[in-house]
Coordinates of C-alpha atoms and ligand atoms in Angstrom, one line a residue:
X1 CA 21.2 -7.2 -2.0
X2 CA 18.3 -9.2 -1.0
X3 CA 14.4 -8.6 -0.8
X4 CA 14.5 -8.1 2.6
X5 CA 16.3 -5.1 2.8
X6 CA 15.1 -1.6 3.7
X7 CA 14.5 -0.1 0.3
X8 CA 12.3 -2.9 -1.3
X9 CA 9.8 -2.0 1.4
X10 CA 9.3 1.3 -0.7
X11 CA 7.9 -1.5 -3.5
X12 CA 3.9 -2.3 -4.0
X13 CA 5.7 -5.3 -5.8
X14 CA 8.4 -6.7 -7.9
X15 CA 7.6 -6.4 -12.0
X16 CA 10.6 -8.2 -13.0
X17 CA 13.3 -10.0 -11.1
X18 CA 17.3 -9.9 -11.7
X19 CA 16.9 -13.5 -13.3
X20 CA 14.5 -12.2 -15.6
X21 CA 16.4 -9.2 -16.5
X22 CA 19.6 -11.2 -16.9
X23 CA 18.3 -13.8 -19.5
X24 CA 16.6 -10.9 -21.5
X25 CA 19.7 -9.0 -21.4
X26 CA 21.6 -12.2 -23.0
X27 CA 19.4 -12.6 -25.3
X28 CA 19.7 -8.8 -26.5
X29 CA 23.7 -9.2 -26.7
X30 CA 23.4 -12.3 -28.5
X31 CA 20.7 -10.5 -31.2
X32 CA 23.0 -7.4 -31.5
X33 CA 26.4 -9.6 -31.8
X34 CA 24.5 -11.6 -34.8
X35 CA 22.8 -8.3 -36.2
X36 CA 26.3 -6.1 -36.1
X37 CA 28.7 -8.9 -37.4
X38 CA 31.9 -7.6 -39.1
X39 CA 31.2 -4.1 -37.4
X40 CA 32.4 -2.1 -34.8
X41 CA 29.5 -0.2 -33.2
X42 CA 29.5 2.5 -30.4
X43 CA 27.2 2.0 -27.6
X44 CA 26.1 5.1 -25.9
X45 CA 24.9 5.0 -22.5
X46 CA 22.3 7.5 -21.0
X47 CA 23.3 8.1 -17.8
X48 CA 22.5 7.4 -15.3
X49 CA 19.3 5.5 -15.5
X50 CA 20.9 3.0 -18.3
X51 CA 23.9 2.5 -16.7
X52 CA 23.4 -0.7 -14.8
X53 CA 21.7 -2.5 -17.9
X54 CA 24.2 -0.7 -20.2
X55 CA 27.1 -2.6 -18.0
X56 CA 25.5 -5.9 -18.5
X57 CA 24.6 -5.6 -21.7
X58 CA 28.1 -4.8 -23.4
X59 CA 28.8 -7.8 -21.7
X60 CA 27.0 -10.1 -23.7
X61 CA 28.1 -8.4 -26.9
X62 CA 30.6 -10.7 -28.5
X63 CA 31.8 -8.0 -31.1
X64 CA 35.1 -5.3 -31.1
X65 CA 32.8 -2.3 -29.5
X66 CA 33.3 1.1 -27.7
X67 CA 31.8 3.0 -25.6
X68 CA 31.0 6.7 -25.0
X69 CA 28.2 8.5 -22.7
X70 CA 25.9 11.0 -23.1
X71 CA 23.5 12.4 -19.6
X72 CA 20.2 14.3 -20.6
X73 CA 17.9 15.6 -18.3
X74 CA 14.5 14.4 -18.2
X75 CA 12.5 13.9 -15.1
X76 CA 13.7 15.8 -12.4
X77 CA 12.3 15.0 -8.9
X78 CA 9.3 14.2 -10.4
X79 CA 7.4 11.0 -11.9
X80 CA 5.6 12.8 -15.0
X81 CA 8.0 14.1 -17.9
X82 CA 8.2 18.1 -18.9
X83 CA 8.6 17.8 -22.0
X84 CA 11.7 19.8 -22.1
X85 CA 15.0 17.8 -23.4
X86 CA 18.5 19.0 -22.2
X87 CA 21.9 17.7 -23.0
X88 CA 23.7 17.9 -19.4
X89 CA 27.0 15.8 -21.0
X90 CA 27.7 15.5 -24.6
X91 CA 29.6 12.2 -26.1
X92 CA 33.2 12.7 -25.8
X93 CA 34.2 11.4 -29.2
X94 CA 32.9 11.9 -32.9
X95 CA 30.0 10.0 -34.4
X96 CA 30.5 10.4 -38.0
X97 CA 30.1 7.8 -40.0
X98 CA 29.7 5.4 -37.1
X99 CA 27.4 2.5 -36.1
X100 CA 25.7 3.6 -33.2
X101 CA 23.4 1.7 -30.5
X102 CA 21.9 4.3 -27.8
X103 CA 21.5 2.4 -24.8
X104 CA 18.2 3.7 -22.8
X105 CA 16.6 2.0 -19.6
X106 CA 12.9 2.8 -20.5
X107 CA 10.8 4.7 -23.4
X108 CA 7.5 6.6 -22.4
X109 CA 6.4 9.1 -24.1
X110 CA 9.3 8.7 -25.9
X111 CA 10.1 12.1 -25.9
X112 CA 13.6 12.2 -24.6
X113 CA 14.9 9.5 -27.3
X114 CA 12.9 11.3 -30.6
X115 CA 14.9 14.1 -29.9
X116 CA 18.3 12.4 -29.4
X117 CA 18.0 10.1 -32.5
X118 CA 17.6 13.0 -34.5
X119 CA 20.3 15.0 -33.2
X120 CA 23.0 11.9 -33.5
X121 CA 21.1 11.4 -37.1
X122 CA 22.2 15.5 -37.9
X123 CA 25.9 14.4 -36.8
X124 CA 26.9 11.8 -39.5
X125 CA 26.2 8.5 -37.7
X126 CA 26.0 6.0 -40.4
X127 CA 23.7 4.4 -38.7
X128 CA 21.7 4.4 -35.4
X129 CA 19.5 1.6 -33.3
X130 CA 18.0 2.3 -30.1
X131 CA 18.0 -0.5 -27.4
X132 CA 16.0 -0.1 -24.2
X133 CA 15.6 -2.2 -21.7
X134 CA 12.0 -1.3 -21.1
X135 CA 9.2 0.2 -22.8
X136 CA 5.7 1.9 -21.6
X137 CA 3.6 1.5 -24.7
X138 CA 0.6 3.2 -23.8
X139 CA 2.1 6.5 -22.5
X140 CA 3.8 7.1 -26.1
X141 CA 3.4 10.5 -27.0
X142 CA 6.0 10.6 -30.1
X143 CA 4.8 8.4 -33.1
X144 CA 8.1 8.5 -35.2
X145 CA 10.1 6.5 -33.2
X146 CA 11.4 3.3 -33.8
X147 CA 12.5 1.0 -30.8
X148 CA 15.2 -1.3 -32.4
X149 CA 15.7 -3.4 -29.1
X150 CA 13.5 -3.7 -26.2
X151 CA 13.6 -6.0 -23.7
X152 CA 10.7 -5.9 -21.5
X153 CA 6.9 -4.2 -22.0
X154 CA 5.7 -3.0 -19.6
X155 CA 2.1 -1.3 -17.8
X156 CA 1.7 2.1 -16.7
X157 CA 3.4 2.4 -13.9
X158 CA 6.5 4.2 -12.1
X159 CA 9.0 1.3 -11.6
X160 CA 12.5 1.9 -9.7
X161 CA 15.3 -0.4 -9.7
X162 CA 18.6 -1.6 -11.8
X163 CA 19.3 2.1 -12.7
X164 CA 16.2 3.5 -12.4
X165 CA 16.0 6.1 -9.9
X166 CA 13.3 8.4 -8.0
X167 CA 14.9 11.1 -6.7
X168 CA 18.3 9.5 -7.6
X169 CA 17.0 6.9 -5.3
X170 CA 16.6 3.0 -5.8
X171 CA 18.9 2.8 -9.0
X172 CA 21.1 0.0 -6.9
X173 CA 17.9 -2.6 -6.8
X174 CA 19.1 -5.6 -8.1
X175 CA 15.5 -6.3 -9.8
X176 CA 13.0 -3.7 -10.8
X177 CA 9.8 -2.8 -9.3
X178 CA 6.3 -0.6 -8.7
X179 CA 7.4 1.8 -6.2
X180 CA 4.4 2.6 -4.0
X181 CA 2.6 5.7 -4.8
X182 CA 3.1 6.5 -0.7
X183 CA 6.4 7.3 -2.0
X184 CA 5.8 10.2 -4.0
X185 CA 2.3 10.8 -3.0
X186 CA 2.4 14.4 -2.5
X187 CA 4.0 15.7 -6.1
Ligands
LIG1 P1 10.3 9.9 -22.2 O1 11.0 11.0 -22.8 O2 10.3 8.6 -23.1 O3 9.0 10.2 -21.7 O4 11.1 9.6 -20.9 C1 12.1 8.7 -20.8 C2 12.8 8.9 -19.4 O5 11.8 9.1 -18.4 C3 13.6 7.7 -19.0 O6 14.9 7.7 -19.5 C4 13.5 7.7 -17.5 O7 14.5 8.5 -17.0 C5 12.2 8.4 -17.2 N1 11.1 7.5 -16.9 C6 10.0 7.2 -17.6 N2 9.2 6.3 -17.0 C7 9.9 6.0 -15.8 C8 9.6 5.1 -14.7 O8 8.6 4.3 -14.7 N3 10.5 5.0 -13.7 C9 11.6 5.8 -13.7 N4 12.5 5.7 -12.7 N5 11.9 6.7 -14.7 C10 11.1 6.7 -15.8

């Protein structure tokens, strides 16, 4: 899809364009092939925002991994978090004793993740990283959480784009963007 079309007019502006995003994401699956050698982790995907960086990402992990997903609510509709922390889908297979990577698109109050490390901590993994492709320093709301892997910082803002959604729209962006506050103006 190119810039021109219908849904990047939604956009005040591009943050980070797909050649960005692809030679971070390299980068990241060249770190975690050296950092995981000899191992055979489990990536877990967080649908659905994660989903398009989670598919590149494995990608550019040279190592014997598998995969498994996990869907947790979070948002809603709307652009501030609640607070409240659901599993809608659990991991089909066990955990125990497992190298796990949790594959997230962004961290902001970081919320969401505290919560899920500690409840794939209470199920035996042996050991467990977090990876996100983005991260909002400055809205962090959690202090005890550790971001293994992050690919991009990024300013206070509510971006859209390669699997980010609002209001399941605009996950299919090729790059990621501000999404104009005409948008969701009214919330
Ligand atoms: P946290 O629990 O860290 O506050 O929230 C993390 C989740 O909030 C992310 O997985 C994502 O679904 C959502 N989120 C936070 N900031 C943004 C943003 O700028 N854009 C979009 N689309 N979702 C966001």
């Amino acid at each position: 899809m190119d810039q021109n079309s219908e849904l990047y007019k939604d956009l005040d502006r591009i943050l980070l364009t797909r050649e960005e995003i692809a030679a971070k994401v390299k980068e990241l699956g060249q770190r975690i092939t050296r950092d995981y050698e000899g191992k055979n982790p489990v990536l877990v995907c967080i649908l659905k925002g994660a989903s398009v960086f989670f598919a590149d990402l494995i990608r550019e992990i040279d190592l014997p991994l598998t995969l498994d997903f996990m869907a947790i609510s979070s948002y809603g509709s709307a652009t501030k978090t609640s607070g409240v922390v659901r599993i809608l889908k659990d991991l089909d297979n066990d955990i125990l004793g497992k190298d796990v990577i949790v594959v997230e698109d962004i961290v902001d109050s970081g919320i969401t993740l505290s919560y899920l490390s500690k409840t794939l901590m209470q199920r035996g993994a042996k050991s467990l990283r977090i990876a996100t492709l983005l991260d909002k320093p400055a809205r962090r709301k959690v202090t005890d959480l550790k971001v293994d892997y992050m690919c991009f910082d990024i300013p206070d803002a509510f971006v859209v784009g390669y699997g980010l959604d609002y209001d399941q729209v605009y996950r299919n962006l090729p790059d990621i963007g501000v999404l104009s506050p005409r948008i969701y103006g009214n919330q």
